[in-house]
């Protein structure tokens, strides 16, 4: 669907995308994640041809974006919907006319426009607000209008550039649920640019993490968060405070064992006491994962690790202090 290979993009002497490669598969929700200035929005704009690039390749729906004529680029953009952080609605036009604008631009008949706009407003839960103006809507409602407009031409791909950053947490959840619904019911591939890790965890199936215009990590959400490497931990800003005595063991619970009583069973089977330093369960996409750090006496370490090897839990010894 989208193939990016060794992409290079600069503004003057400043390189903002440096040899980036990633792939977005048809029908998935893919996240481009990074802190401010990481290059993620620039990467998104390269996908729809709003930015050119000096090196590498961006293929969308089998077409090399950088070599398309203006007419072919215009046709490609018809297959790509776009939603923005600040909605980009026309304040003097009604909600109906905001959604209808792309359809009018492409020459659809009035009956086609009325049918399509009505269908989309019902989809985003605003069927009764067609005659309202943007100033009469909440932030979440404005973003729903922007989503409806982005879907007007029945695109194959929907690009979201920090679409939830201006919204409160509850409204963010509602918009993310709507995007998941659109993905599942309409089969539209969605690419989300965000700096919010909770957004990634909620809806994305795969992600690429950018820092300084370069790829830190790429892969499935479960793999990225289940057992993060040092770069990922640094990116997340995680800091662990661990006991300096005994041995600390970090445990990772894949979806298939996230709700099993592994720790309780281990304590009973081995008759071993240990301290739980910290632990959590969290939802990643459609999966529930768990992580835990326990501290125990070094003399019990061998038996504990042997038990864990048979349990389906992933683990690593974090520190070993006498």
PDB file of C-alpha atoms in Angstrom:
ATOM      1  CA  UNK A   1       0.000   0.000   0.000  1.00  0.00           C
ATOM      2  CA  UNK A   2       2.743   2.488   1.078  1.00  0.00           C
ATOM      3  CA  UNK A   3       6.438   1.656   0.679  1.00  0.00           C
ATOM      4  CA  UNK A   4       9.093   4.102   1.859  1.00  0.00           C
ATOM      5  CA  UNK A   5      12.713   3.219   1.118  1.00  0.00           C
ATOM      6  CA  UNK A   6      15.839   5.125   2.166  1.00  0.00           C
ATOM      7  CA  UNK A   7      13.968   8.422   2.124  1.00  0.00           C
ATOM      8  CA  UNK A   8      16.006  11.639   2.420  1.00  0.00           C
ATOM      9  CA  UNK A   9      14.466  15.086   2.872  1.00  0.00           C
ATOM     10  CA  UNK A  10      16.187  18.382   3.748  1.00  0.00           C
ATOM     11  CA  UNK A  11      15.261  22.006   4.275  1.00  0.00           C
ATOM     12  CA  UNK A  12      18.316  23.867   3.052  1.00  0.00           C
ATOM     13  CA  UNK A  13      21.276  22.393   4.891  1.00  0.00           C
ATOM     14  CA  UNK A  14      19.122  20.833   7.619  1.00  0.00           C
ATOM     15  CA  UNK A  15      18.264  17.180   7.018  1.00  0.00           C
ATOM     16  CA  UNK A  16      14.911  16.316   8.564  1.00  0.00           C
ATOM     17  CA  UNK A  17      14.420  12.804   7.122  1.00  0.00           C
ATOM     18  CA  UNK A  18      17.558  10.676   7.032  1.00  0.00           C
ATOM     19  CA  UNK A  19      17.451   7.313   5.245  1.00  0.00           C
ATOM     20  CA  UNK A  20      14.011   6.327   6.558  1.00  0.00           C
ATOM     21  CA  UNK A  21      12.431   3.060   5.424  1.00  0.00           C
ATOM     22  CA  UNK A  22       9.067   1.577   6.454  1.00  0.00           C
ATOM     23  CA  UNK A  23       6.036  -0.127   4.960  1.00  0.00           C
ATOM     24  CA  UNK A  24       2.315   0.361   5.584  1.00  0.00           C
ATOM     25  CA  UNK A  25       0.146  -2.638   4.748  1.00  0.00           C
ATOM     26  CA  UNK A  26      -3.331  -2.418   3.265  1.00  0.00           C
ATOM     27  CA  UNK A  27      -6.112  -2.266   5.846  1.00  0.00           C
ATOM     28  CA  UNK A  28      -3.992  -1.586   8.928  1.00  0.00           C
ATOM     29  CA  UNK A  29      -3.687   1.344  11.326  1.00  0.00           C
ATOM     30  CA  UNK A  30      -0.043   2.395  11.270  1.00  0.00           C
ATOM     31  CA  UNK A  31       1.501   5.020  13.566  1.00  0.00           C
ATOM     32  CA  UNK A  32       4.408   7.374  12.889  1.00  0.00           C
ATOM     33  CA  UNK A  33       5.579   8.344  16.363  1.00  0.00           C
ATOM     34  CA  UNK A  34       8.130  10.825  17.630  1.00  0.00           C
ATOM     35  CA  UNK A  35       8.783  13.841  19.787  1.00  0.00           C
ATOM     36  CA  UNK A  36       8.459  17.356  18.388  1.00  0.00           C
ATOM     37  CA  UNK A  37      10.928  17.889  15.546  1.00  0.00           C
ATOM     38  CA  UNK A  38      11.397  14.167  14.869  1.00  0.00           C
ATOM     39  CA  UNK A  39      10.339  14.545  11.222  1.00  0.00           C
ATOM     40  CA  UNK A  40       7.057  12.651  11.454  1.00  0.00           C
ATOM     41  CA  UNK A  41       4.781  15.303   9.902  1.00  0.00           C
ATOM     42  CA  UNK A  42       7.283  15.870   7.108  1.00  0.00           C
ATOM     43  CA  UNK A  43       7.267  12.139   6.418  1.00  0.00           C
ATOM     44  CA  UNK A  44       3.464  12.208   6.231  1.00  0.00           C
ATOM     45  CA  UNK A  45       3.545  15.118   3.781  1.00  0.00           C
ATOM     46  CA  UNK A  46       5.938  13.191   1.569  1.00  0.00           C
ATOM     47  CA  UNK A  47       3.344  10.417   1.342  1.00  0.00           C
ATOM     48  CA  UNK A  48       0.687  12.677  -0.184  1.00  0.00           C
ATOM     49  CA  UNK A  49       3.109  14.715  -2.269  1.00  0.00           C
ATOM     50  CA  UNK A  50       2.858  17.962  -0.301  1.00  0.00           C
ATOM     51  CA  UNK A  51       6.640  17.742   0.175  1.00  0.00           C
ATOM     52  CA  UNK A  52       9.258  16.678  -2.322  1.00  0.00           C
ATOM     53  CA  UNK A  53      12.349  14.680  -1.375  1.00  0.00           C
ATOM     54  CA  UNK A  54      15.984  14.512  -2.468  1.00  0.00           C
ATOM     55  CA  UNK A  55      16.632  10.790  -2.231  1.00  0.00           C
ATOM     56  CA  UNK A  56      15.026   7.407  -1.771  1.00  0.00           C
ATOM     57  CA  UNK A  57      11.547   6.310  -2.742  1.00  0.00           C
ATOM     58  CA  UNK A  58       7.928   6.851  -1.661  1.00  0.00           C
ATOM     59  CA  UNK A  59       5.498   4.524  -3.408  1.00  0.00           C
ATOM     60  CA  UNK A  60       1.790   4.921  -2.681  1.00  0.00           C
ATOM     61  CA  UNK A  61      -0.672   2.523  -4.293  1.00  0.00           C
ATOM     62  CA  UNK A  62       2.153   1.382  -6.557  1.00  0.00           C
ATOM     63  CA  UNK A  63       3.049   4.892  -7.793  1.00  0.00           C
ATOM     64  CA  UNK A  64       6.323   6.735  -7.113  1.00  0.00           C
ATOM     65  CA  UNK A  65       5.091  10.023  -5.625  1.00  0.00           C
ATOM     66  CA  UNK A  66       8.200  12.041  -6.486  1.00  0.00           C
ATOM     67  CA  UNK A  67       7.948  11.404 -10.228  1.00  0.00           C
ATOM     68  CA  UNK A  68       4.209  12.021 -10.718  1.00  0.00           C
ATOM     69  CA  UNK A  69       2.991  14.841 -12.947  1.00  0.00           C
ATOM     70  CA  UNK A  70       0.720  17.443 -11.352  1.00  0.00           C
ATOM     71  CA  UNK A  71      -2.333  15.796 -12.922  1.00  0.00           C
ATOM     72  CA  UNK A  72      -1.379  12.308 -11.725  1.00  0.00           C
ATOM     73  CA  UNK A  73      -0.524  13.676  -8.280  1.00  0.00           C
ATOM     74  CA  UNK A  74      -3.981  15.269  -8.187  1.00  0.00           C
ATOM     75  CA  UNK A  75      -5.538  11.904  -9.031  1.00  0.00           C
ATOM     76  CA  UNK A  76      -3.468  10.161  -6.348  1.00  0.00           C
ATOM     77  CA  UNK A  77      -4.615  12.645  -3.712  1.00  0.00           C
ATOM     78  CA  UNK A  78      -8.206  11.734  -4.506  1.00  0.00           C
ATOM     79  CA  UNK A  79      -7.383   8.334  -2.947  1.00  0.00           C
ATOM     80  CA  UNK A  80      -5.821   9.938   0.144  1.00  0.00           C
ATOM     81  CA  UNK A  81      -7.915  11.675   2.817  1.00  0.00           C
ATOM     82  CA  UNK A  82      -6.253  14.017   5.322  1.00  0.00           C
ATOM     83  CA  UNK A  83      -7.241  15.227   8.793  1.00  0.00           C
ATOM     84  CA  UNK A  84      -5.357  17.837  10.800  1.00  0.00           C
ATOM     85  CA  UNK A  85      -4.825  18.888  14.404  1.00  0.00           C
ATOM     86  CA  UNK A  86      -6.801  22.137  14.085  1.00  0.00           C
ATOM     87  CA  UNK A  87      -9.621  20.804  11.875  1.00  0.00           C
ATOM     88  CA  UNK A  88      -9.123  23.286   8.948  1.00  0.00           C
ATOM     89  CA  UNK A  89     -12.865  23.867   8.572  1.00  0.00           C
ATOM     90  CA  UNK A  90     -14.337  26.850   6.665  1.00  0.00           C
ATOM     91  CA  UNK A  91     -16.011  28.980   9.318  1.00  0.00           C
ATOM     92  CA  UNK A  92     -18.492  30.670   6.961  1.00  0.00           C
ATOM     93  CA  UNK A  93     -19.807  27.419   5.524  1.00  0.00           C
ATOM     94  CA  UNK A  94     -22.255  25.035   7.162  1.00  0.00           C
ATOM     95  CA  UNK A  95     -21.206  21.555   8.242  1.00  0.00           C
ATOM     96  CA  UNK A  96     -22.961  20.198   5.145  1.00  0.00           C
ATOM     97  CA  UNK A  97     -20.992  22.490   2.840  1.00  0.00           C
ATOM     98  CA  UNK A  98     -17.684  21.753   4.578  1.00  0.00           C
ATOM     99  CA  UNK A  99     -18.132  18.041   3.897  1.00  0.00           C
ATOM    100  CA  UNK A 100     -19.518  18.685   0.401  1.00  0.00           C
ATOM    101  CA  UNK A 101     -16.558  20.821  -0.753  1.00  0.00           C
ATOM    102  CA  UNK A 102     -14.370  17.980  -2.139  1.00  0.00           C
ATOM    103  CA  UNK A 103     -17.399  16.529  -3.933  1.00  0.00           C
ATOM    104  CA  UNK A 104     -18.239  19.865  -5.555  1.00  0.00           C
ATOM    105  CA  UNK A 105     -14.604  20.294  -6.576  1.00  0.00           C
ATOM    106  CA  UNK A 106     -14.706  16.940  -8.393  1.00  0.00           C
ATOM    107  CA  UNK A 107     -17.982  17.709 -10.135  1.00  0.00           C
ATOM    108  CA  UNK A 108     -20.450  15.427  -8.377  1.00  0.00           C
ATOM    109  CA  UNK A 109     -24.146  16.097  -8.940  1.00  0.00           C
ATOM    110  CA  UNK A 110     -26.279  17.713  -6.240  1.00  0.00           C
ATOM    111  CA  UNK A 111     -28.176  14.475  -5.606  1.00  0.00           C
ATOM    112  CA  UNK A 112     -24.902  12.557  -5.235  1.00  0.00           C
ATOM    113  CA  UNK A 113     -23.586  15.220  -2.867  1.00  0.00           C
ATOM    114  CA  UNK A 114     -26.698  15.180  -0.684  1.00  0.00           C
ATOM    115  CA  UNK A 115     -26.630  11.398  -0.461  1.00  0.00           C
ATOM    116  CA  UNK A 116     -22.921  11.129   0.322  1.00  0.00           C
ATOM    117  CA  UNK A 117     -22.800  13.992   2.846  1.00  0.00           C
ATOM    118  CA  UNK A 118     -25.840  12.645   4.676  1.00  0.00           C
ATOM    119  CA  UNK A 119     -24.260   9.193   4.826  1.00  0.00           C
ATOM    120  CA  UNK A 120     -20.988  10.573   6.197  1.00  0.00           C
ATOM    121  CA  UNK A 121     -22.574  12.826   8.806  1.00  0.00           C
ATOM    122  CA  UNK A 122     -24.539   9.858  10.108  1.00  0.00           C
ATOM    123  CA  UNK A 123     -21.324   7.798  10.196  1.00  0.00           C
ATOM    124  CA  UNK A 124     -19.544  10.355  12.398  1.00  0.00           C
ATOM    125  CA  UNK A 125     -22.611  10.917  14.614  1.00  0.00           C
ATOM    126  CA  UNK A 126     -23.567  14.381  13.354  1.00  0.00           C
ATOM    127  CA  UNK A 127     -26.583  13.595  11.227  1.00  0.00           C
ATOM    128  CA  UNK A 128     -28.636  16.325  12.910  1.00  0.00           C
ATOM    129  CA  UNK A 129     -26.014  19.077  12.595  1.00  0.00           C
ATOM    130  CA  UNK A 130     -25.853  19.534   8.810  1.00  0.00           C
ATOM    131  CA  UNK A 131     -27.091  23.157   8.986  1.00  0.00           C
ATOM    132  CA  UNK A 132     -24.852  24.146  11.906  1.00  0.00           C
ATOM    133  CA  UNK A 133     -21.657  26.192  11.565  1.00  0.00           C
ATOM    134  CA  UNK A 134     -18.219  25.229  12.962  1.00  0.00           C
ATOM    135  CA  UNK A 135     -18.468  27.913  15.673  1.00  0.00           C
ATOM    136  CA  UNK A 136     -21.465  26.072  17.106  1.00  0.00           C
ATOM    137  CA  UNK A 137     -19.582  22.794  17.569  1.00  0.00           C
ATOM    138  CA  UNK A 138     -17.206  21.435  20.210  1.00  0.00           C
ATOM    139  CA  UNK A 139     -13.639  20.492  19.333  1.00  0.00           C
ATOM    140  CA  UNK A 140     -14.536  16.820  19.084  1.00  0.00           C
ATOM    141  CA  UNK A 141     -17.491  17.577  16.815  1.00  0.00           C
ATOM    142  CA  UNK A 142     -15.293  19.736  14.567  1.00  0.00           C
ATOM    143  CA  UNK A 143     -12.842  16.866  14.221  1.00  0.00           C
ATOM    144  CA  UNK A 144     -15.710  14.549  13.305  1.00  0.00           C
ATOM    145  CA  UNK A 145     -16.673  16.963  10.524  1.00  0.00           C
ATOM    146  CA  UNK A 146     -13.053  17.000   9.347  1.00  0.00           C
ATOM    147  CA  UNK A 147     -13.050  13.201   9.283  1.00  0.00           C
ATOM    148  CA  UNK A 148     -16.306  13.139   7.300  1.00  0.00           C
ATOM    149  CA  UNK A 149     -14.832  15.581   4.781  1.00  0.00           C
ATOM    150  CA  UNK A 150     -11.671  13.489   4.458  1.00  0.00           C
ATOM    151  CA  UNK A 151     -13.844  10.464   3.626  1.00  0.00           C
ATOM    152  CA  UNK A 152     -16.012  12.272   1.057  1.00  0.00           C
ATOM    153  CA  UNK A 153     -14.242  10.870  -2.020  1.00  0.00           C
ATOM    154  CA  UNK A 154     -14.055   7.319  -0.637  1.00  0.00           C
ATOM    155  CA  UNK A 155     -10.266   7.314  -0.214  1.00  0.00           C
ATOM    156  CA  UNK A 156      -8.218   4.155   0.160  1.00  0.00           C
ATOM    157  CA  UNK A 157      -5.876   5.830   2.671  1.00  0.00           C
ATOM    158  CA  UNK A 158      -6.592   8.235   5.544  1.00  0.00           C
ATOM    159  CA  UNK A 159      -3.712  10.335   6.920  1.00  0.00           C
ATOM    160  CA  UNK A 160      -4.070  11.819  10.410  1.00  0.00           C
ATOM    161  CA  UNK A 161      -1.594  14.536  11.458  1.00  0.00           C
ATOM    162  CA  UNK A 162      -1.813  14.935  15.262  1.00  0.00           C
ATOM    163  CA  UNK A 163      -5.614  14.830  14.915  1.00  0.00           C
ATOM    164  CA  UNK A 164      -6.225  14.326  18.652  1.00  0.00           C
ATOM    165  CA  UNK A 165      -3.578  16.672  20.084  1.00  0.00           C
ATOM    166  CA  UNK A 166      -5.997  19.556  20.589  1.00  0.00           C
ATOM    167  CA  UNK A 167      -8.649  17.392  22.271  1.00  0.00           C
ATOM    168  CA  UNK A 168      -9.265  16.409  25.891  1.00  0.00           C
ATOM    169  CA  UNK A 169      -8.638  12.767  26.909  1.00  0.00           C
ATOM    170  CA  UNK A 170     -12.274  11.667  26.790  1.00  0.00           C
ATOM    171  CA  UNK A 171     -12.865  13.222  23.361  1.00  0.00           C
ATOM    172  CA  UNK A 172      -9.589  11.704  22.154  1.00  0.00           C
ATOM    173  CA  UNK A 173     -10.900   8.248  23.069  1.00  0.00           C
ATOM    174  CA  UNK A 174     -14.092   8.905  21.118  1.00  0.00           C
ATOM    175  CA  UNK A 175     -12.215  10.054  18.011  1.00  0.00           C
ATOM    176  CA  UNK A 176      -9.871   7.060  18.182  1.00  0.00           C
ATOM    177  CA  UNK A 177     -12.876   4.740  18.497  1.00  0.00           C
ATOM    178  CA  UNK A 178     -14.348   6.390  15.392  1.00  0.00           C
ATOM    179  CA  UNK A 179     -11.093   5.894  13.468  1.00  0.00           C
ATOM    180  CA  UNK A 180     -11.035   2.226  14.455  1.00  0.00           C
ATOM    181  CA  UNK A 181     -14.661   1.886  13.318  1.00  0.00           C
ATOM    182  CA  UNK A 182     -13.801   3.478   9.965  1.00  0.00           C
ATOM    183  CA  UNK A 183     -10.832   1.170   9.562  1.00  0.00           C
ATOM    184  CA  UNK A 184     -12.823  -1.965  10.381  1.00  0.00           C
ATOM    185  CA  UNK A 185     -16.081  -1.159   8.577  1.00  0.00           C
ATOM    186  CA  UNK A 186     -14.748   0.618   5.489  1.00  0.00           C
ATOM    187  CA  UNK A 187     -11.392  -1.159   5.194  1.00  0.00           C
ATOM    188  CA  UNK A 188      -9.511   2.135   4.893  1.00  0.00           C
ATOM    189  CA  UNK A 189      -5.794   2.093   5.665  1.00  0.00           C
ATOM    190  CA  UNK A 190      -5.020   4.728   8.319  1.00  0.00           C
ATOM    191  CA  UNK A 191      -1.652   6.361   9.015  1.00  0.00           C
ATOM    192  CA  UNK A 192      -1.532   8.306  12.287  1.00  0.00           C
ATOM    193  CA  UNK A 193       1.169  10.842  13.133  1.00  0.00           C
ATOM    194  CA  UNK A 194       1.343  11.455  16.878  1.00  0.00           C
ATOM    195  CA  UNK A 195       3.636  12.167  19.809  1.00  0.00           C
ATOM    196  CA  UNK A 196       1.107  10.631  22.231  1.00  0.00           C
ATOM    197  CA  UNK A 197       2.030   7.078  23.138  1.00  0.00           C
ATOM    198  CA  UNK A 198      -1.463   6.343  24.468  1.00  0.00           C
ATOM    199  CA  UNK A 199      -2.854   7.012  20.984  1.00  0.00           C
ATOM    200  CA  UNK A 200      -0.427   4.466  19.527  1.00  0.00           C
ATOM    201  CA  UNK A 201      -1.283   1.887  22.155  1.00  0.00           C
ATOM    202  CA  UNK A 202      -5.028   2.358  21.677  1.00  0.00           C
ATOM    203  CA  UNK A 203      -5.460   1.835  17.942  1.00  0.00           C
ATOM    204  CA  UNK A 204      -2.273   1.091  16.002  1.00  0.00           C
ATOM    205  CA  UNK A 205      -1.241  -2.411  15.005  1.00  0.00           C
ATOM    206  CA  UNK A 206       2.258  -1.376  13.910  1.00  0.00           C
ATOM    207  CA  UNK A 207       4.436   1.710  14.318  1.00  0.00           C
ATOM    208  CA  UNK A 208       7.692   3.371  13.347  1.00  0.00           C
ATOM    209  CA  UNK A 209       9.462   5.536  15.937  1.00  0.00           C
ATOM    210  CA  UNK A 210      11.409   8.527  14.660  1.00  0.00           C
ATOM    211  CA  UNK A 211      14.010  10.651  16.400  1.00  0.00           C
ATOM    212  CA  UNK A 212      16.040  13.302  14.649  1.00  0.00           C
ATOM    213  CA  UNK A 213      14.692  12.155  11.301  1.00  0.00           C
ATOM    214  CA  UNK A 214      15.920   8.593  11.752  1.00  0.00           C
ATOM    215  CA  UNK A 215      14.167   5.332  12.604  1.00  0.00           C
ATOM    216  CA  UNK A 216      14.690   4.176  16.185  1.00  0.00           C
ATOM    217  CA  UNK A 217      12.398   1.145  16.021  1.00  0.00           C
ATOM    218  CA  UNK A 218       9.751  -0.350  13.777  1.00  0.00           C
ATOM    219  CA  UNK A 219       7.405  -3.269  14.207  1.00  0.00           C
ATOM    220  CA  UNK A 220       4.225  -4.579  15.759  1.00  0.00           C
ATOM    221  CA  UNK A 221       2.871  -2.741  18.795  1.00  0.00           C
ATOM    222  CA  UNK A 222       3.056  -5.852  20.966  1.00  0.00           C
ATOM    223  CA  UNK A 223       6.702  -6.444  20.063  1.00  0.00           C
ATOM    224  CA  UNK A 224       7.675  -2.794  20.571  1.00  0.00           C
ATOM    225  CA  UNK A 225       6.084  -2.430  24.000  1.00  0.00           C
ATOM    226  CA  UNK A 226       6.228  -5.941  25.414  1.00  0.00           C
ATOM    227  CA  UNK A 227       9.991  -5.944  25.792  1.00  0.00           C
ATOM    228  CA  UNK A 228      11.351  -2.519  24.821  1.00  0.00           C
ATOM    229  CA  UNK A 229      15.056  -2.132  24.047  1.00  0.00           C
ATOM    230  CA  UNK A 230      17.181   0.637  25.564  1.00  0.00           C
ATOM    231  CA  UNK A 231      16.414   3.078  22.716  1.00  0.00           C
ATOM    232  CA  UNK A 232      12.712   2.506  23.193  1.00  0.00           C
ATOM    233  CA  UNK A 233      12.948   3.007  26.964  1.00  0.00           C
ATOM    234  CA  UNK A 234      14.831   6.252  26.413  1.00  0.00           C
ATOM    235  CA  UNK A 235      12.222   7.367  23.894  1.00  0.00           C
ATOM    236  CA  UNK A 236       9.420   6.627  26.373  1.00  0.00           C
ATOM    237  CA  UNK A 237      11.271   8.426  29.152  1.00  0.00           C
ATOM    238  CA  UNK A 238      10.869   5.481  31.503  1.00  0.00           C
ATOM    239  CA  UNK A 239      12.901   5.451  34.698  1.00  0.00           C
ATOM    240  CA  UNK A 240      13.000   2.497  37.053  1.00  0.00           C
ATOM    241  CA  UNK A 241      13.876   2.761  40.727  1.00  0.00           C
ATOM    242  CA  UNK A 242      14.902  -0.717  41.849  1.00  0.00           C
ATOM    243  CA  UNK A 243      16.055  -2.201  45.169  1.00  0.00           C
ATOM    244  CA  UNK A 244      19.844  -2.337  45.524  1.00  0.00           C
ATOM    245  CA  UNK A 245      19.826  -5.585  47.476  1.00  0.00           C
ATOM    246  CA  UNK A 246      18.850  -9.040  46.251  1.00  0.00           C
ATOM    247  CA  UNK A 247      18.108  -9.774  42.592  1.00  0.00           C
ATOM    248  CA  UNK A 248      15.585  -7.930  40.439  1.00  0.00           C
ATOM    249  CA  UNK A 249      13.815  -9.880  37.691  1.00  0.00           C
ATOM    250  CA  UNK A 250      11.686  -8.158  35.074  1.00  0.00           C
ATOM    251  CA  UNK A 251       8.774 -10.228  33.741  1.00  0.00           C
ATOM    252  CA  UNK A 252       6.776  -9.670  30.538  1.00  0.00           C
ATOM    253  CA  UNK A 253       3.388 -11.298  30.118  1.00  0.00           C
ATOM    254  CA  UNK A 254       2.326 -11.896  26.482  1.00  0.00           C
ATOM    255  CA  UNK A 255      -1.427 -11.731  25.710  1.00  0.00           C
ATOM    256  CA  UNK A 256      -1.932 -15.475  26.136  1.00  0.00           C
ATOM    257  CA  UNK A 257      -0.748 -15.423  29.779  1.00  0.00           C
ATOM    258  CA  UNK A 258      -1.566 -11.834  30.815  1.00  0.00           C
ATOM    259  CA  UNK A 259      -4.423 -12.908  33.097  1.00  0.00           C
ATOM    260  CA  UNK A 260      -2.951 -16.151  34.436  1.00  0.00           C
ATOM    261  CA  UNK A 261      -1.863 -16.463  38.078  1.00  0.00           C
ATOM    262  CA  UNK A 262       1.762 -17.202  37.265  1.00  0.00           C
ATOM    263  CA  UNK A 263       3.264 -15.349  40.219  1.00  0.00           C
ATOM    264  CA  UNK A 264       0.877 -16.810  42.791  1.00  0.00           C
ATOM    265  CA  UNK A 265       1.423 -20.317  41.426  1.00  0.00           C
ATOM    266  CA  UNK A 266       5.197 -19.841  41.495  1.00  0.00           C
ATOM    267  CA  UNK A 267       5.228 -18.653  45.118  1.00  0.00           C
ATOM    268  CA  UNK A 268       3.157 -21.664  46.196  1.00  0.00           C
ATOM    269  CA  UNK A 269       5.005 -24.242  44.114  1.00  0.00           C
ATOM    270  CA  UNK A 270       8.491 -23.095  45.160  1.00  0.00           C
ATOM    271  CA  UNK A 271       7.611 -21.863  48.660  1.00  0.00           C
ATOM    272  CA  UNK A 272       9.589 -18.717  47.866  1.00  0.00           C
ATOM    273  CA  UNK A 273       8.957 -15.209  49.172  1.00  0.00           C
ATOM    274  CA  UNK A 274       9.683 -12.164  47.014  1.00  0.00           C
ATOM    275  CA  UNK A 275       8.725  -8.517  46.774  1.00  0.00           C
ATOM    276  CA  UNK A 276       6.730  -7.070  43.882  1.00  0.00           C
ATOM    277  CA  UNK A 277       8.547  -3.833  43.021  1.00  0.00           C
ATOM    278  CA  UNK A 278       5.991  -2.651  40.456  1.00  0.00           C
ATOM    279  CA  UNK A 279       3.598  -4.033  37.889  1.00  0.00           C
ATOM    280  CA  UNK A 280       0.953  -3.051  35.348  1.00  0.00           C
ATOM    281  CA  UNK A 281      -1.520  -4.331  32.783  1.00  0.00           C
ATOM    282  CA  UNK A 282      -2.179  -2.253  29.675  1.00  0.00           C
ATOM    283  CA  UNK A 283      -4.088  -2.555  26.420  1.00  0.00           C
ATOM    284  CA  UNK A 284      -2.091  -2.419  23.202  1.00  0.00           C
ATOM    285  CA  UNK A 285      -4.302  -2.381  20.117  1.00  0.00           C
ATOM    286  CA  UNK A 286      -6.584  -5.386  20.752  1.00  0.00           C
ATOM    287  CA  UNK A 287      -4.214  -7.131  23.168  1.00  0.00           C
ATOM    288  CA  UNK A 288      -3.734  -6.927  26.926  1.00  0.00           C
ATOM    289  CA  UNK A 289      -0.125  -7.179  28.095  1.00  0.00           C
ATOM    290  CA  UNK A 290       1.437  -7.247  31.537  1.00  0.00           C
ATOM    291  CA  UNK A 291       4.827  -6.386  33.007  1.00  0.00           C
ATOM    292  CA  UNK A 292       6.210  -6.854  36.498  1.00  0.00           C
ATOM    293  CA  UNK A 293       9.462  -6.498  38.426  1.00  0.00           C
ATOM    294  CA  UNK A 294      10.070  -8.778  41.396  1.00  0.00           C
ATOM    295  CA  UNK A 295      12.918  -8.762  43.908  1.00  0.00           C
ATOM    296  CA  UNK A 296      14.118 -11.965  45.581  1.00  0.00           C
ATOM    297  CA  UNK A 297      16.977 -13.502  47.484  1.00  0.00           C
ATOM    298  CA  UNK A 298      19.791 -14.569  45.161  1.00  0.00           C
ATOM    299  CA  UNK A 299      19.741 -18.143  46.529  1.00  0.00           C
ATOM    300  CA  UNK A 300      16.284 -18.686  45.000  1.00  0.00           C
ATOM    301  CA  UNK A 301      17.145 -17.282  41.554  1.00  0.00           C
ATOM    302  CA  UNK A 302      17.914 -20.595  39.829  1.00  0.00           C
ATOM    303  CA  UNK A 303      14.625 -22.246  40.815  1.00  0.00           C
ATOM    304  CA  UNK A 304      12.603 -19.119  39.957  1.00  0.00           C
ATOM    305  CA  UNK A 305      14.116 -18.847  36.472  1.00  0.00           C
ATOM    306  CA  UNK A 306      13.544 -22.557  35.847  1.00  0.00           C
ATOM    307  CA  UNK A 307       9.866 -22.156  36.778  1.00  0.00           C
ATOM    308  CA  UNK A 308       9.469 -19.076  34.600  1.00  0.00           C
ATOM    309  CA  UNK A 309      10.971 -20.840  31.567  1.00  0.00           C
ATOM    310  CA  UNK A 310       8.070 -23.296  31.651  1.00  0.00           C
ATOM    311  CA  UNK A 311       5.349 -20.678  32.256  1.00  0.00           C
ATOM    312  CA  UNK A 312       5.257 -18.792  28.946  1.00  0.00           C
ATOM    313  CA  UNK A 313       6.396 -15.588  30.673  1.00  0.00           C
ATOM    314  CA  UNK A 314       9.347 -13.674  29.207  1.00  0.00           C
ATOM    315  CA  UNK A 315      11.922 -12.472  31.714  1.00  0.00           C
ATOM    316  CA  UNK A 316      15.327 -10.906  32.254  1.00  0.00           C
ATOM    317  CA  UNK A 317      17.542 -10.387  35.289  1.00  0.00           C
ATOM    318  CA  UNK A 318      17.813  -6.634  35.738  1.00  0.00           C
ATOM    319  CA  UNK A 319      20.451  -6.496  38.457  1.00  0.00           C
ATOM    320  CA  UNK A 320      22.248  -8.891  40.725  1.00  0.00           C
ATOM    321  CA  UNK A 321      23.579  -7.307  43.884  1.00  0.00           C
ATOM    322  CA  UNK A 322      24.968  -9.268  46.790  1.00  0.00           C
TER     323      UNK A 322
END
